[in-house]
Amino acid sequence: MKTLERRLGLGAVVAISISAMLGSGIFVLPGLAAAKTGPMVFLAYLVAGITVLPAALSKGELATAMPTSGGTYIYLERTFGPLVGTISGLGLWLSLLLKSAFALVGFSAYLAVLVDDVNLKQVAIVLLFVITILNILGVSLISKMQKFIIMAVMAALAVLTFTMVGSSDPTVLDEGFSKGASGFFAATAFVYVSYAGVTKVAAIAEEVKDPGRNLPWGILISWGIVMTVYVLVVYVLVTTVPIKELTNSKGSGYPDLHPIYTLAVVAGGKPAGIAAALLAIVTMISMAVAGLLAASRFPFAMARDQLVPDAVQNISAKFKTPVNAIIATAIVMCFSILFLPIEQIAKLASALIILGFVLECGTVIILRENASAWYKPEFLSPLYPWLQIAGIVSGVLLLVAIGVTSLAAIAVIVVAGTIAYFCYGRKKTTRKGVIAKMGRRTDLLHVPEYKVSLLDRQRPANAAVVVSLFGTERSPETLVEMGACLAHGRALKVQHIKAIPEQLFLSDGMEEDRHSVALRRRIHAMAEEDTSVRLTYEKTVSRDVVQTIHDVAGRLDSEWVLMEAADRNSFGISFQNPVGWLQDHLPCNLAVFKDAGIRYIRQILVFPEPGPHDSLVVATSDRLAQVLKAELNFVCFSGTKEDEATKKERRDYIEQMRALCRSNTSLVEVEGRDEFSAVGNVTSGYDLLVMGAAPNRTMAGRLFGTDKDKLTAGAGCSVLWLKTPFIQTKISDTVAENVAIDENFDLMAHVDSQCIRANVDVDKKESAFLAAVDSLAVHYPDISPIVIQTALWEREQLQNTFAGSGVAMPHAVLNHSGATDSTVMLMTTRRPVDYDTGNEDEADVFIVTTRRPDDAQTHLNILASVSRLCLDTSFLELARAARSDEELLESLRKSFQSLKGAATSS
């Protein structure tokens, strides 16, 4: 990748940022803005500056995470993908070159007071040619020139302000907001362009020394200086120069376009005015130089991403600058100067800049929530995410206030950028962007080779456990040892995934850094130390960590993926966090480990809850206890205000779970007002807490964390939480291997002939559930069909019950006195129905089970028997061939007898 030389220090960053702002914003705009709101225009500058702060801080964060040429374009393209990148690159390029063109046109108002009878547009074009040459010569020359100019401007404005502050008349402010609130907001949006340069320097981040320090500090220092100058100077201006003179210059009907000249004349007569005009001309030329410098880096960055022709990124061998990008930008500036009116240029520039700032604030939120694997800014914006939300809201309000014309221009840019992308960029790039890796990830769902489910999984795993390492783990050895326990002598794959930032090429991550070398050595040492662990190690570089983990688990047909819990200082706020998506859509079990630094695990605290993960939690805890020679302790909570019946129900459930274990177990009773707080209080007495995953998060859960998130974060021991795949039922290979199933169990004792229905005519999942409810309602006459239906769907929302091979196994827990036993309802459908797994799976055999909350053992025996029927007998073939309820019941009876006979003979 072609790169630029890093030459600019903090002083140069501040100088370039100030020069990018301190130009037309103070020398031209005050009169135009005063015409919109009256003498309180200085407050419009203050409010505009404050509303810029969220974007400035966000830009500082983004720039230190991606210090490369292109600035905002790079951030938006890497976040939203190449289509939005093309649109935003075009819009941002136009916004900066329009602002620079505005400076060149605006300086003509000052030139007019010095020279008569001159073609001002021709002079602007000549100056444009000169600043184009300066940009080609290099940024070092520009920065040296601008430091001198900025010092002179700041000194002159300071002298002018303090000279006139004593002569100001604050009573003119009594007029207030002469055009009302709408006029004030219009003025605020109009002067917003004055602050555009505050983040402009990020566009040349690739040329800044120590960008992690110099970029954010340069942005903040220049913002504070310029906002102070704007507010003070404009305040003195409106309290010294009559407001009518500013809004109707010499009775011309037009606002004053050279207000600083007017103020200087009032302060020191014609000579002072001429000096101010000369200074204004030099300043705005300097501003145009900086604007062209920053604007030219957008097409340069787009060319590197193959969104515009490659010739645009050519760098001069002599001057180390992107010559073609600079020339292309200068040409468009030339057309703007020749054909656009000055106020319209300012409005369009403001609208595009506001939109860019809004998107920057949104980009920070998206990257923090969804790209944590590679998004490592050296500077973090404070008050996250509230500062970014405030920036988005204020920006949208200002866009509305700025007017319909500017919004229409934005729409035109969107259309033009879309056409450009589909005509050129789409053929050249395959980049997706972070946003494309959020949500449902249908690109991963529709991959047939990774469609693994309970009844389809009949071949041995290539790696029973995949341990995903990211290089940030507290102790990789501890995580790998935990993976070895889960593997239990089977193959273990350690996958070191190095996340590559979106702005870099994958080849940039192939070189081994010292951290990768050290990690490889440590894992290999573990394998040599313990030869009983069948361990292999592999390093992968990836921009899409979610896809990599998903692909590895599917390719190796793994039973488990194990990773360390993310070390986050705050909980996520996005609706579709990709890691959250991965937790729900892995083709295998997921284990997430929070390492508390405990080296030896001797006491395991088990926290099961009724739901899709309870048997997985129990079976896994039992396995860990056997491998680690640890003791199992089942926690049983009793609420201080619960009645005895509820407490007994809880104890009965825990006893059912204990009965599933081969290891010795003990009961730990805790009491309190809140279950999770009470459990957290006892964790310090144990080495490991094992529990099920947090349920699907609500918006409140994403903002503030769920109870299980808080328990995990505050636990006094290490934590292992487990999640079984969404597309599987709760019986997994782990449970089948570890749970003690009663070989004398009689499945037919739990089958009611009234709950057998063959060849039912339904066309969708909802209709199949209603048919099942009708049959179960006959078996449970004391329970309302609505209660049964609700129980089925509550479970389905927690976990999709498609089991593979066209079989669905819905389940309902009926907490009702009428539910006296566990029951099996069997139904076949005339045609397969879509089971809403996201994988286009269809089911035509429905095995519906119900149970009481305290009847877990019987329910496990039912599910295990049904699973063996489907896997080891011809039951599915016979069931699908049945044309009557009687034939279907007979197929079940024969298959079960065959299964029992095979078990007896073996």
Coordinates of N, CA, C and O in Angstrom, one line a residue, residues 627-729:
V627 N -12.8 -34.7 35.9 CA -11.5 -34.5 35.3 C -10.6 -33.8 36.3 O -9.4 -34.1 36.5
L628 N -11.1 -32.8 37.0 CA -10.3 -31.9 37.9 C -10.3 -32.5 39.3 O -9.6 -31.9 40.1
K629 N -11.0 -33.6 39.5 CA -11.2 -34.1 40.9 C -11.6 -33.1 41.9 O -11.1 -32.9 43.0
A630 N -12.7 -32.4 41.4 CA -13.3 -31.3 42.2 C -14.6 -31.7 42.8 O -15.2 -32.8 42.4
E631 N -15.1 -31.0 43.8 CA -16.3 -31.2 44.4 C -17.4 -30.3 43.8 O -17.2 -29.2 43.5
L632 N -18.6 -30.9 43.6 CA -19.8 -30.2 43.1 C -20.7 -29.7 44.2 O -21.0 -30.4 45.1
N633 N -21.0 -28.4 44.1 CA -21.9 -27.8 45.1 C -23.0 -27.1 44.3 O -22.8 -26.1 43.6
F634 N -24.3 -27.6 44.5 CA -25.4 -27.1 43.8 C -26.0 -26.0 44.7 O -26.4 -26.2 45.8
V635 N -26.2 -24.8 44.1 CA -26.7 -23.7 44.9 C -28.3 -23.7 44.7 O -28.8 -23.9 43.6
C636 N -29.0 -23.5 45.9 CA -30.4 -23.5 45.9 C -30.9 -22.2 46.6 O -30.6 -22.0 47.8
F637 N -31.5 -21.4 45.9 CA -31.9 -20.1 46.4 C -33.3 -20.1 47.0 O -34.2 -20.8 46.4
S638 N -33.5 -19.4 48.1 CA -34.9 -19.3 48.7 C -35.1 -17.8 49.0 O -34.3 -17.1 49.6
G639 N -36.1 -17.3 48.4 CA -36.5 -15.8 48.6 C -37.0 -15.6 50.0 O -37.8 -16.4 50.5
T640 N -36.7 -14.5 50.5 CA -37.2 -14.2 51.9 C -38.7 -14.0 52.0 O -39.3 -14.3 53.0
K641 N -39.3 -13.7 50.9 CA -40.7 -13.5 50.9 C -41.5 -14.6 50.1 O -42.7 -14.5 49.9
E642 N -40.8 -15.7 49.8 CA -41.4 -16.8 49.1 C -42.2 -17.7 50.0 O -41.8 -17.9 51.2
D643 N -43.3 -18.3 49.6 CA -44.0 -19.2 50.4 C -43.3 -20.6 50.4 O -42.4 -20.8 49.6
E644 N -43.7 -21.4 51.3 CA -43.1 -22.8 51.4 C -43.2 -23.6 50.2 O -42.3 -24.4 49.9
A645 N -44.3 -23.5 49.5 CA -44.6 -24.3 48.3 C -43.6 -24.0 47.2 O -43.0 -24.9 46.6
T646 N -43.3 -22.7 47.1 CA -42.3 -22.2 46.1 C -40.9 -22.7 46.4 O -40.1 -23.2 45.6
K647 N -40.6 -22.6 47.7 CA -39.2 -23.0 48.2 C -39.1 -24.5 47.9 O -38.0 -25.0 47.5
K648 N -40.1 -25.3 48.2 CA -40.1 -26.7 48.0 C -39.9 -27.1 46.5 O -39.1 -28.0 46.2
E649 N -40.6 -26.3 45.7 CA -40.5 -26.5 44.3 C -39.0 -26.3 43.8 O -38.5 -27.1 43.0
R650 N -38.4 -25.3 44.3 CA -37.0 -25.0 44.0 C -36.1 -26.1 44.4 O -35.2 -26.6 43.7
R651 N -36.3 -26.6 45.7 CA -35.4 -27.7 46.2 C -35.6 -28.9 45.4 O -34.7 -29.7 45.1
D652 N -36.9 -29.3 45.1 CA -37.1 -30.5 44.3 C -36.4 -30.4 42.9 O -35.9 -31.4 42.4
Y653 N -36.4 -29.2 42.3 CA -35.8 -29.1 41.0 C -34.3 -29.3 41.2 O -33.7 -30.0 40.4
I654 N -33.6 -28.7 42.2 CA -32.2 -28.9 42.4 C -31.9 -30.4 42.7 O -30.9 -30.9 42.2
E655 N -32.7 -31.1 43.5 CA -32.5 -32.5 43.7 C -32.6 -33.3 42.4 O -31.8 -34.3 42.3
Q656 N -33.5 -32.9 41.5 CA -33.6 -33.6 40.2 C -32.3 -33.4 39.5 O -31.7 -34.3 38.9
M657 N -31.7 -32.2 39.5 CA -30.4 -31.9 38.8 C -29.3 -32.7 39.5 O -28.4 -33.3 38.8
R658 N -29.2 -32.8 40.8 CA -28.2 -33.5 41.5 C -28.2 -35.0 41.1 O -27.2 -35.7 41.0
A659 N -29.5 -35.5 40.9 CA -29.6 -36.9 40.6 C -29.0 -37.3 39.2 O -28.8 -38.5 39.0
L660 N -28.8 -36.3 38.4 CA -28.3 -36.6 37.0 C -26.8 -36.8 37.0 O -26.2 -37.2 36.0
C661 N -26.1 -36.5 38.2 CA -24.6 -36.5 38.2 C -24.1 -37.8 38.7 O -24.7 -38.5 39.5
R662 N -22.9 -38.1 38.1 CA -22.2 -39.3 38.6 C -21.3 -38.9 39.8 O -20.9 -39.8 40.6
S663 N -20.9 -37.7 39.9 CA -20.0 -37.2 40.9 C -20.8 -37.0 42.2 O -22.0 -36.9 42.2
N664 N -20.1 -37.0 43.3 CA -20.7 -36.7 44.6 C -21.1 -35.2 44.6 O -20.3 -34.3 44.1
T665 N -22.2 -34.9 45.1 CA -22.7 -33.5 45.1 C -23.2 -33.1 46.5 O -23.5 -33.9 47.4
S666 N -23.2 -31.8 46.8 CA -23.7 -31.2 48.0 C -24.6 -30.1 47.7 O -24.6 -29.5 46.6
L667 N -25.4 -29.7 48.7 CA -26.4 -28.6 48.5 C -26.0 -27.4 49.2 O -25.6 -27.5 50.4
V668 N -26.0 -26.3 48.6 CA -25.6 -25.0 49.2 C -26.9 -24.1 49.2 O -27.3 -23.7 48.1
E669 N -27.5 -23.9 50.3 CA -28.7 -23.1 50.4 C -28.4 -21.7 50.7 O -27.6 -21.4 51.6
V670 N -28.9 -20.8 49.8 CA -28.7 -19.3 50.1 C -30.1 -18.7 50.1 O -31.0 -19.1 49.5
E671 N -30.1 -17.6 50.9 CA -31.4 -16.9 51.0 C -31.2 -15.4 50.9 O -30.1 -14.9 51.2
G672 N -32.2 -14.7 50.3 CA -32.1 -13.3 50.2 C -33.2 -12.7 49.4 O -34.2 -13.5 49.0
R673 N -33.2 -11.4 49.1 CA -34.3 -10.8 48.4 C -34.1 -11.0 46.9 O -35.1 -11.2 46.1
D674 N -32.8 -11.0 46.4 CA -32.6 -11.2 45.0 C -31.7 -12.4 44.8 O -30.7 -12.6 45.4
E675 N -32.1 -13.3 43.8 CA -31.4 -14.5 43.6 C -30.0 -14.3 43.2 O -29.0 -14.9 43.7
F676 N -29.7 -13.4 42.2 CA -28.4 -13.3 41.7 C -27.4 -12.6 42.7 O -26.2 -12.9 42.7
S677 N -28.0 -11.7 43.4 CA -27.1 -11.1 44.5 C -26.7 -12.1 45.5 O -25.6 -12.1 46.0
A678 N -27.7 -12.9 45.9 CA -27.5 -13.9 46.9 C -26.4 -14.9 46.5 O -25.5 -15.3 47.2
V679 N -26.5 -15.3 45.2 CA -25.5 -16.3 44.6 C -24.2 -15.6 44.6 O -23.1 -16.2 44.9
G680 N -24.1 -14.4 44.1 CA -22.9 -13.6 44.0 C -22.2 -13.5 45.4 O -20.9 -13.6 45.5
N681 N -22.9 -13.4 46.5 CA -22.3 -13.3 47.8 C -21.6 -14.5 48.3 O -20.7 -14.4 49.1
V682 N -21.9 -15.7 47.7 CA -21.2 -16.9 48.2 C -20.1 -17.4 47.2 O -19.4 -18.3 47.5
T683 N -20.0 -16.7 46.1 CA -19.0 -17.2 45.1 C -17.6 -17.1 45.6 O -16.7 -17.8 45.1
S684 N -17.3 -16.2 46.5 CA -15.9 -16.1 47.0 C -15.4 -17.3 47.7 O -14.2 -17.5 47.9
G685 N -16.3 -18.2 48.1 CA -15.9 -19.4 48.8 C -15.7 -20.6 47.8 O -15.4 -21.7 48.3
Y686 N -15.7 -20.3 46.5 CA -15.5 -21.4 45.5 C -14.5 -21.0 44.4 O -14.1 -19.8 44.4
D687 N -14.1 -21.9 43.6 CA -13.1 -21.7 42.6 C -13.7 -21.4 41.2 O -13.1 -20.7 40.4
L688 N -14.9 -22.0 41.0 CA -15.5 -21.9 39.6 C -17.0 -21.9 39.8 O -17.6 -22.7 40.5
L689 N -17.7 -20.9 39.1 CA -19.1 -20.9 39.1 C -19.5 -21.3 37.7 O -19.1 -20.7 36.7
V690 N -20.4 -22.3 37.5 CA -20.9 -22.8 36.2 C -22.4 -22.5 36.2 O -23.2 -22.9 37.1
M691 N -22.8 -21.8 35.1 CA -24.2 -21.5 34.9 C -24.6 -21.4 33.4 O -23.7 -21.4 32.6
G692 N -25.8 -21.3 33.1 CA -26.3 -21.1 31.8 C -26.1 -19.7 31.3 O -25.9 -18.8 32.1
A693 N -26.2 -19.5 30.0 CA -26.0 -18.2 29.4 C -27.1 -17.3 29.7 O -28.2 -17.7 30.1
A694 N -26.9 -16.0 29.6 CA -27.9 -15.0 29.8 C -29.0 -15.1 28.7 O -28.6 -15.5 27.6
P695 N -30.2 -14.8 29.1 CA -31.3 -14.9 28.1 C -31.1 -13.8 27.0 O -30.2 -13.0 27.1
N696 N -32.0 -13.9 26.0 CA -31.9 -12.9 25.0 C -32.1 -11.5 25.6 O -33.0 -11.3 26.4
R697 N -31.2 -10.6 25.3 CA -31.2 -9.3 26.0 C -32.3 -8.3 25.4 O -32.5 -8.2 24.2
T698 N -32.9 -7.7 26.4 CA -33.8 -6.6 26.0 C -33.0 -5.3 25.8 O -31.8 -5.3 26.0
M699 N -33.6 -4.2 25.4 CA -32.9 -3.0 25.3 C -32.3 -2.6 26.6 O -31.1 -2.1 26.6
A700 N -33.0 -2.7 27.7 CA -32.5 -2.4 29.0 C -31.3 -3.3 29.3 O -30.3 -2.8 29.9
G701 N -31.4 -4.5 29.0 CA -30.2 -5.4 29.2 C -29.0 -5.1 28.4 O -27.9 -5.2 28.9
R702 N -29.2 -4.5 27.2 CA -28.0 -4.1 26.4 C -27.4 -2.8 27.0 O -26.2 -2.6 26.9
L703 N -28.3 -2.0 27.5 CA -27.8 -0.7 28.1 C -27.1 -0.9 29.4 O -26.0 -0.4 29.6
F704 N -27.7 -1.7 30.3 CA -27.2 -1.8 31.7 C -26.7 -3.2 32.1 O -26.2 -3.3 33.1
G705 N -26.9 -4.2 31.2 CA -26.4 -5.5 31.5 C -27.5 -6.3 32.2 O -28.4 -5.8 32.9
T706 N -27.6 -7.6 31.9 CA -28.6 -8.5 32.6 C -28.1 -8.8 34.0 O -26.9 -8.6 34.3
D707 N -28.9 -9.5 34.7 CA -28.5 -10.0 36.1 C -27.3 -10.9 36.0 O -26.4 -10.9 36.8
K708 N -27.3 -11.8 34.9 CA -26.2 -12.7 34.8 C -24.9 -12.0 34.4 O -23.8 -12.4 34.8
D709 N -25.0 -10.9 33.6 CA -23.9 -10.2 33.3 C -23.2 -9.6 34.5 O -22.0 -9.6 34.7
K710 N -24.1 -9.0 35.4 CA -23.6 -8.4 36.6 C -23.1 -9.5 37.6 O -22.1 -9.2 38.3
L711 N -23.7 -10.7 37.6 CA -23.2 -11.7 38.5 C -21.8 -12.2 38.0 O -20.9 -12.4 38.8
T712 N -21.6 -12.3 36.6 CA -20.4 -12.7 36.1 C -19.3 -11.6 36.4 O -18.2 -12.0 36.8
A713 N -19.6 -10.4 36.2 CA -18.6 -9.3 36.5 C -18.2 -9.2 37.9 O -17.1 -8.9 38.3
G714 N -19.2 -9.5 38.9 CA -18.9 -9.3 40.3 C -18.6 -10.6 41.0 O -18.3 -10.5 42.3
A715 N -18.5 -11.7 40.4 CA -18.3 -13.0 41.1 C -16.9 -13.0 41.7 O -15.9 -12.4 41.1
G716 N -16.8 -13.6 42.8 CA -15.5 -13.7 43.5 C -14.7 -14.9 43.1 O -13.7 -15.3 43.7
C717 N -15.1 -15.6 42.0 CA -14.3 -16.7 41.5 C -14.4 -16.7 40.0 O -15.1 -15.8 39.4
S718 N -13.7 -17.6 39.4 CA -13.9 -17.7 37.9 C -15.3 -18.2 37.5 O -16.0 -18.8 38.3
V719 N -15.7 -17.8 36.3 CA -17.1 -18.1 35.9 C -17.0 -18.8 34.5 O -16.3 -18.4 33.7
L720 N -17.8 -19.8 34.4 CA -18.0 -20.5 33.1 C -19.5 -20.6 32.8 O -20.2 -21.2 33.5
W721 N -19.9 -19.8 31.8 CA -21.3 -19.9 31.4 C -21.4 -20.6 30.0 O -20.6 -20.5 29.2
L722 N -22.5 -21.4 29.9 CA -22.6 -22.3 28.8 C -23.9 -22.0 28.0 O -24.9 -21.6 28.6
K723 N -23.9 -22.3 26.7 CA -25.1 -22.1 25.9 C -25.1 -23.2 24.9 O -24.1 -23.5 24.2
T724 N -26.2 -23.9 24.8 CA -26.4 -24.9 23.8 C -26.9 -24.2 22.5 O -27.6 -23.2 22.6
P725 N -26.7 -24.8 21.3 CA -27.1 -24.1 20.1 C -28.5 -23.8 20.0 O -29.4 -24.7 20.4
F726 N -28.9 -22.7 19.4 CA -30.3 -22.3 19.3 C -31.0 -23.3 18.4 O -32.2 -23.5 18.6
I727 N -30.3 -24.0 17.4 CA -31.0 -24.8 16.5 C -31.1 -26.3 17.0 O -31.5 -27.2 16.3
Q728 N -30.7 -26.5 18.3 CA -30.8 -27.9 18.8 C -31.7 -27.9 20.0 O -31.9 -26.9 20.7
T729 N -32.2 -29.1 20.3 CA -32.9 -29.3 21.5 C -31.9 -29.5 22.7 O -30.7 -29.6 22.4

